[in-house]
mmCIF file of C-alpha atoms and ligand atoms in Angstrom:
data_model
loop_
_atom_site.group_PDB
_atom_site.id
_atom_site.type_symbol
_atom_site.label_atom_id
_atom_site.label_comp_id
_atom_site.label_asym_id
_atom_site.label_seq_id
_atom_site.Cartn_x
_atom_site.Cartn_y
_atom_site.Cartn_z
ATOM 1 C CA UNK Y 17 81.378 -178.251 -47.477
ATOM 2 C CA UNK Y 18 82.995 -181.140 -45.618
ATOM 3 C CA UNK Y 19 84.445 -183.752 -47.803
ATOM 4 C CA UNK Y 20 83.421 -187.166 -46.576
ATOM 5 C CA UNK Y 21 86.051 -189.818 -46.473
ATOM 6 C CA UNK Y 22 84.032 -192.997 -46.673
ATOM 7 C CA UNK Y 23 86.863 -195.476 -46.569
ATOM 8 C CA UNK Y 24 88.226 -194.634 -43.094
ATOM 9 C CA UNK Y 25 88.298 -197.579 -40.726
ATOM 10 C CA UNK Y 26 86.236 -197.588 -37.591
ATOM 11 C CA UNK Y 27 88.287 -196.344 -34.647
ATOM 12 C CA UNK Y 28 87.993 -198.306 -31.409
ATOM 13 C CA UNK Y 29 89.403 -197.428 -28.004
ATOM 14 C CA UNK Y 30 90.226 -200.415 -25.743
ATOM 15 C CA UNK Y 31 90.412 -199.562 -22.045
ATOM 16 C CA UNK Y 32 91.800 -202.648 -20.284
ATOM 17 C CA UNK Y 33 94.414 -202.953 -17.593
ATOM 18 C CA UNK Y 34 95.458 -206.575 -18.202
ATOM 19 C CA UNK Y 35 98.389 -206.228 -20.656
ATOM 20 C CA UNK Y 36 97.870 -209.645 -22.229
ATOM 21 C CA UNK Y 37 94.213 -209.165 -22.914
ATOM 22 C CA UNK Y 38 94.784 -205.556 -24.112
ATOM 23 C CA UNK Y 39 97.368 -206.772 -26.588
ATOM 24 C CA UNK Y 40 95.311 -209.762 -27.797
ATOM 25 C CA UNK Y 41 92.226 -207.542 -28.316
ATOM 26 C CA UNK Y 42 94.234 -204.850 -30.090
ATOM 27 C CA UNK Y 43 95.944 -207.358 -32.399
ATOM 28 C CA UNK Y 44 92.780 -209.206 -33.277
ATOM 29 C CA UNK Y 45 90.707 -206.087 -33.886
ATOM 30 C CA UNK Y 46 93.515 -204.540 -35.946
ATOM 31 C CA UNK Y 47 93.632 -207.668 -38.101
ATOM 32 C CA UNK Y 48 89.884 -207.195 -38.683
ATOM 33 C CA UNK Y 49 90.640 -203.762 -40.131
ATOM 34 C CA UNK Y 50 89.788 -201.558 -37.153
ATOM 35 C CA UNK Y 51 92.032 -198.707 -36.077
ATOM 36 C CA UNK Y 52 92.870 -199.348 -32.443
ATOM 37 C CA UNK Y 53 93.931 -197.133 -29.584
ATOM 38 C CA UNK Y 54 94.442 -198.417 -26.053
ATOM 39 C CA UNK Y 55 94.434 -197.166 -22.472
ATOM 40 C CA UNK Y 56 95.566 -199.132 -19.463
ATOM 41 C CA UNK Y 57 93.645 -197.332 -16.752
ATOM 42 C CA UNK Y 58 90.366 -195.558 -16.222
ATOM 43 C CA UNK Y 59 91.644 -191.978 -16.063
ATOM 44 C CA UNK Y 60 93.682 -192.305 -19.243
ATOM 45 C CA UNK Y 61 90.793 -194.057 -21.017
ATOM 46 C CA UNK Y 62 88.337 -191.326 -19.932
ATOM 47 C CA UNK Y 63 90.618 -188.554 -21.155
ATOM 48 C CA UNK Y 64 91.211 -190.171 -24.499
ATOM 49 C CA UNK Y 65 87.495 -190.808 -25.008
ATOM 50 C CA UNK Y 66 86.778 -187.153 -24.246
ATOM 51 C CA UNK Y 67 89.575 -185.623 -26.267
ATOM 52 C CA UNK Y 68 89.542 -187.852 -29.321
ATOM 53 C CA UNK Y 69 86.901 -189.366 -31.532
ATOM 54 C CA UNK Y 70 86.129 -193.038 -31.503
ATOM 55 C CA UNK Y 71 83.430 -195.110 -33.077
ATOM 56 C CA UNK Y 72 83.269 -197.521 -30.157
ATOM 57 C CA UNK Y 73 84.843 -198.103 -26.731
ATOM 58 C CA UNK Y 74 85.564 -201.536 -25.242
ATOM 59 C CA UNK Y 75 85.637 -200.703 -21.535
ATOM 60 C CA UNK Y 76 86.715 -203.026 -18.736
ATOM 61 C CA UNK Y 77 84.945 -202.499 -15.439
ATOM 62 C CA UNK Y 78 87.685 -203.355 -12.986
ATOM 63 C CA UNK Y 79 90.337 -200.780 -13.742
ATOM 64 C CA UNK Y 80 92.938 -198.963 -11.701
ATOM 65 C CA UNK Y 81 92.401 -195.267 -11.142
ATOM 66 C CA UNK Y 82 88.793 -195.067 -12.071
ATOM 67 C CA UNK Y 83 86.543 -197.966 -12.718
ATOM 68 C CA UNK Y 84 84.707 -198.586 -15.980
ATOM 69 C CA UNK Y 85 81.296 -197.806 -14.490
ATOM 70 C CA UNK Y 86 82.408 -194.303 -13.485
ATOM 71 C CA UNK Y 87 84.093 -193.738 -16.847
ATOM 72 C CA UNK Y 88 80.920 -194.837 -18.666
ATOM 73 C CA UNK Y 89 78.662 -192.629 -16.530
ATOM 74 C CA UNK Y 90 80.912 -189.609 -16.858
ATOM 75 C CA UNK Y 91 81.295 -189.951 -20.650
ATOM 76 C CA UNK Y 92 77.489 -190.018 -20.941
ATOM 77 C CA UNK Y 93 77.262 -186.988 -18.697
ATOM 78 C CA UNK Y 94 79.672 -185.194 -21.016
ATOM 79 C CA UNK Y 95 77.365 -186.046 -23.900
ATOM 80 C CA UNK Y 96 79.689 -188.573 -25.577
ATOM 81 C CA UNK Y 97 77.193 -190.780 -27.405
ATOM 82 C CA UNK Y 98 79.419 -193.483 -28.914
ATOM 83 C CA UNK Y 99 78.708 -197.149 -28.284
ATOM 84 C CA UNK Y 100 80.295 -198.616 -25.164
ATOM 85 C CA UNK Y 101 80.803 -202.368 -24.776
ATOM 86 C CA UNK Y 102 81.709 -203.274 -21.214
ATOM 87 C CA UNK Y 103 83.797 -206.184 -20.085
ATOM 88 C CA UNK Y 104 82.835 -207.742 -16.765
ATOM 89 C CA UNK Y 105 84.285 -210.589 -14.738
ATOM 90 C CA UNK Y 106 82.203 -213.719 -14.295
ATOM 91 C CA UNK Y 107 79.523 -213.390 -11.621
ATOM 92 C CA UNK Y 108 79.405 -209.589 -11.618
ATOM 93 C CA UNK Y 109 75.724 -209.514 -12.514
ATOM 94 C CA UNK Y 110 75.251 -206.288 -10.492
ATOM 95 C CA UNK Y 111 77.944 -204.609 -12.559
ATOM 96 C CA UNK Y 112 76.257 -205.655 -15.796
ATOM 97 C CA UNK Y 113 72.949 -204.231 -14.775
ATOM 98 C CA UNK Y 114 74.530 -201.086 -13.448
ATOM 99 C CA UNK Y 115 76.639 -200.731 -16.561
ATOM 100 C CA UNK Y 116 73.613 -200.785 -18.797
ATOM 101 C CA UNK Y 117 71.775 -198.351 -16.547
ATOM 102 C CA UNK Y 118 74.776 -196.020 -16.701
ATOM 103 C CA UNK Y 119 74.619 -195.945 -20.454
ATOM 104 C CA UNK Y 120 76.663 -198.913 -21.694
ATOM 105 C CA UNK Y 121 75.231 -200.440 -24.896
ATOM 106 C CA UNK Y 122 76.317 -204.028 -24.374
ATOM 107 C CA UNK Y 123 78.535 -206.176 -22.176
ATOM 108 C CA UNK Y 124 80.555 -209.309 -22.316
ATOM 109 C CA UNK Y 125 81.540 -211.605 -19.477
ATOM 110 C CA UNK Y 126 85.191 -212.641 -19.251
ATOM 111 C CA UNK Y 127 86.467 -215.036 -20.416
ATOM 112 C CA UNK Y 128 84.757 -214.658 -23.782
ATOM 113 C CA UNK Y 129 85.206 -216.028 -27.279
ATOM 114 C CA UNK Y 130 86.860 -213.492 -29.532
ATOM 115 C CA UNK Y 131 84.464 -214.376 -32.321
ATOM 116 C CA UNK Y 132 81.530 -213.360 -30.136
ATOM 117 C CA UNK Y 133 83.160 -210.025 -29.147
ATOM 118 C CA UNK Y 134 83.728 -209.328 -32.909
ATOM 119 C CA UNK Y 135 80.093 -210.063 -33.638
ATOM 120 C CA UNK Y 136 78.916 -207.791 -30.807
ATOM 121 C CA UNK Y 137 81.231 -205.002 -32.015
ATOM 122 C CA UNK Y 138 79.945 -205.314 -35.549
ATOM 123 C CA UNK Y 139 76.359 -205.272 -34.338
ATOM 124 C CA UNK Y 140 76.944 -202.139 -32.251
ATOM 125 C CA UNK Y 141 78.649 -200.370 -35.153
ATOM 126 C CA UNK Y 142 75.858 -201.308 -37.505
ATOM 127 C CA UNK Y 143 73.312 -199.847 -35.093
ATOM 128 C CA UNK Y 144 75.252 -196.570 -35.188
ATOM 129 C CA UNK Y 145 75.098 -195.424 -38.798
ATOM 130 C CA UNK Y 146 78.188 -193.680 -40.003
ATOM 131 C CA UNK Y 147 77.606 -190.154 -41.203
ATOM 132 C CA UNK Y 148 74.949 -189.770 -38.491
ATOM 133 C CA UNK Y 149 77.424 -187.438 -36.920
ATOM 134 C CA UNK Y 150 80.247 -185.401 -38.531
ATOM 135 C CA UNK Y 151 82.627 -187.969 -37.030
ATOM 136 C CA UNK Y 152 83.859 -189.427 -40.277
ATOM 137 C CA UNK Y 153 84.177 -186.247 -42.235
ATOM 138 C CA UNK Y 154 87.213 -184.250 -43.093
ATOM 139 C CA UNK Y 155 86.457 -180.569 -43.289
ATOM 140 C CA UNK Y 156 88.627 -178.595 -45.688
ATOM 141 C CA UNK Y 157 89.322 -174.913 -44.868
ATOM 142 C CA UNK Y 158 91.759 -173.695 -47.482
ATOM 143 C CA UNK Y 159 95.219 -174.932 -46.511
ATOM 144 C CA UNK Y 160 93.905 -176.448 -43.283
ATOM 145 C CA UNK Y 161 91.895 -179.618 -42.882
ATOM 146 C CA UNK Y 162 90.045 -180.636 -39.764
ATOM 147 C CA UNK Y 163 90.004 -184.394 -39.235
ATOM 148 C CA UNK Y 164 86.620 -184.829 -37.452
ATOM 149 C CA UNK Y 165 87.573 -188.335 -36.379
ATOM 150 C CA UNK Y 166 90.737 -187.542 -34.559
ATOM 151 C CA UNK Y 167 89.839 -183.936 -33.665
ATOM 152 C CA UNK Y 168 92.991 -182.639 -35.231
ATOM 153 C CA UNK Y 169 93.817 -179.768 -37.543
ATOM 154 C CA UNK Y 170 96.142 -180.794 -40.338
ATOM 155 C CA UNK Y 171 98.109 -177.882 -41.618
ATOM 156 C CA UNK Y 172 101.510 -177.530 -43.223
ATOM 157 C CA UNK Y 173 102.192 -181.230 -42.677
ATOM 158 C CA UNK Y 174 101.493 -180.928 -38.933
ATOM 159 C CA UNK Y 175 98.684 -182.541 -36.936
ATOM 160 C CA UNK Y 176 97.504 -180.078 -34.308
ATOM 161 C CA UNK Y 177 95.150 -181.549 -31.741
ATOM 162 C CA UNK Y 178 92.085 -179.631 -30.791
ATOM 163 C CA UNK Y 179 91.096 -179.621 -27.117
ATOM 164 C CA UNK Y 180 87.694 -181.140 -26.428
ATOM 165 C CA UNK Y 181 85.916 -177.809 -26.045
ATOM 166 C CA UNK Y 182 87.625 -176.290 -29.098
ATOM 167 C CA UNK Y 183 86.461 -179.286 -31.115
ATOM 168 C CA UNK Y 184 82.904 -179.116 -29.795
ATOM 169 C CA UNK Y 185 82.844 -175.432 -30.606
ATOM 170 C CA UNK Y 186 84.162 -176.071 -34.113
ATOM 171 C CA UNK Y 187 81.649 -178.836 -34.720
ATOM 172 C CA UNK Y 188 78.824 -176.526 -33.572
ATOM 173 C CA UNK Y 189 79.958 -173.808 -35.926
ATOM 174 C CA UNK Y 190 80.277 -176.353 -38.732
ATOM 175 C CA UNK Y 191 76.779 -177.696 -38.117
ATOM 176 C CA UNK Y 192 75.558 -174.088 -38.451
ATOM 177 C CA UNK Y 193 78.015 -172.937 -41.121
ATOM 178 C CA UNK Y 194 77.061 -169.770 -42.821
ATOM 179 C CA UNK Y 195 74.888 -168.651 -39.942
ATOM 180 C CA UNK Y 196 75.764 -165.960 -37.438
ATOM 181 C CA UNK Y 197 75.897 -167.619 -34.009
ATOM 182 C CA UNK Y 198 75.733 -165.487 -30.898
ATOM 183 C CA UNK Y 199 78.008 -165.954 -27.915
ATOM 184 C CA UNK Y 200 74.937 -166.690 -25.824
ATOM 185 C CA UNK Y 201 73.852 -169.449 -28.155
ATOM 186 C CA UNK Y 202 77.344 -170.953 -28.092
ATOM 187 C CA UNK Y 203 77.474 -170.838 -24.291
ATOM 188 C CA UNK Y 204 74.085 -172.560 -24.159
ATOM 189 C CA UNK Y 205 74.644 -175.174 -26.813
ATOM 190 C CA UNK Y 206 78.336 -175.937 -26.492
ATOM 191 C CA UNK Y 207 78.996 -175.202 -22.810
ATOM 192 C CA UNK Y 208 75.579 -176.213 -21.600
ATOM 193 C CA UNK Y 209 75.000 -173.042 -19.547
ATOM 194 C CA UNK Y 210 71.433 -172.398 -18.663
ATOM 195 C CA UNK Y 211 72.081 -168.917 -17.249
ATOM 196 C CA UNK Y 212 74.528 -166.923 -19.309
ATOM 197 C CA UNK Y 213 77.410 -165.572 -17.299
ATOM 198 C CA UNK Y 214 79.412 -162.477 -18.348
ATOM 199 C CA UNK Y 215 82.429 -164.278 -19.709
ATOM 200 C CA UNK Y 216 85.037 -164.031 -22.395
ATOM 201 C CA UNK Y 217 85.198 -167.839 -22.662
ATOM 202 C CA UNK Y 218 83.743 -168.001 -26.156
ATOM 203 C CA UNK Y 219 86.057 -165.320 -27.533
ATOM 204 C CA UNK Y 220 89.077 -167.002 -25.933
ATOM 205 C CA UNK Y 221 88.196 -170.328 -27.461
ATOM 206 C CA UNK Y 222 87.468 -168.776 -30.843
ATOM 207 C CA UNK Y 223 90.882 -167.143 -30.676
ATOM 208 C CA UNK Y 224 92.542 -170.497 -29.930
ATOM 209 C CA UNK Y 225 90.691 -172.113 -32.816
ATOM 210 C CA UNK Y 226 91.809 -169.354 -35.125
ATOM 211 C CA UNK Y 227 95.403 -169.799 -34.063
ATOM 212 C CA UNK Y 228 95.163 -173.410 -35.186
ATOM 213 C CA UNK Y 229 92.997 -173.038 -38.272
ATOM 214 C CA UNK Y 230 93.666 -169.719 -39.855
ATOM 215 C CA UNK Y 231 96.505 -168.754 -42.126
ATOM 216 C CA UNK Y 232 96.453 -165.284 -40.533
ATOM 217 C CA UNK Y 233 94.620 -165.483 -37.190
ATOM 218 C CA UNK Y 234 94.508 -161.687 -36.943
ATOM 219 C CA UNK Y 235 92.562 -161.518 -40.235
ATOM 220 C CA UNK Y 236 90.467 -164.645 -40.071
ATOM 221 C CA UNK Y 237 89.090 -166.022 -43.238
ATOM 222 C CA UNK Y 238 87.081 -168.953 -41.897
ATOM 223 C CA UNK Y 239 85.824 -168.043 -38.435
ATOM 224 C CA UNK Y 240 84.725 -164.470 -38.914
ATOM 225 C CA UNK Y 241 83.335 -162.034 -36.405
ATOM 226 C CA UNK Y 242 79.900 -160.575 -36.990
ATOM 227 C CA UNK Y 243 80.200 -157.268 -35.260
ATOM 228 C CA UNK Y 244 78.210 -157.192 -31.999
ATOM 229 C CA UNK Y 245 76.384 -160.341 -33.000
ATOM 230 C CA UNK Y 246 78.738 -163.304 -32.714
ATOM 231 C CA UNK Y 247 80.650 -165.553 -35.049
ATOM 232 C CA UNK Y 248 80.177 -167.305 -38.382
ATOM 233 C CA UNK Y 249 81.994 -170.162 -40.055
ATOM 234 C CA UNK Y 250 82.320 -169.320 -43.722
ATOM 235 C CA UNK Y 251 83.200 -172.870 -44.904
HETATM 236 CA CA1 LIG Z 328 90.582 -205.335 -15.229
#
């Protein structure tokens, strides 16, 4: 059973290209007890939001590389449900409307009062109950722990990051722990395939997960194979 760590701070990703504002936001939010990560452009922000787990994203719209609207839309397309608060420049009403249509939860117009931003962030986090997802759990598998917030395996003092798909696969197995899950079901639910191709993708990803999680990947203890049927997480 996952062991829930209730005291972990909310983790916020700030995607903002203006160094001064990025630093000010990071400092202030850190002093409010949040754990802060930052990205200075849209591509980097998008990657981090996909590969790691955050409780909220503060996302500027005008960004180099890939703008905030595209980042927001693509994160929603990838099924990332976490609250997004967009930052817009004054007068960009079109961007605000578009941002909300593309799946942002709230927006603020620059320049803004920090106290208002803090209030909006709190409100968004309140609306998203913790524990609604596995995001704040730590899953213990013998000598290995999976930090569901950072998508990392912690084993032998090392933090081993899980790729986005490995993590999604693990989370799916965890949600269905004890059940035998077929490859077809995994391809549908984790990969989103509607027609199931003949592919070794699932087996390859299972093997990668085992390399990271298992004491002896050749004789897995946690992610076991159900002969001809699929896989089962024994946790
Ligand atoms: Ca900007």
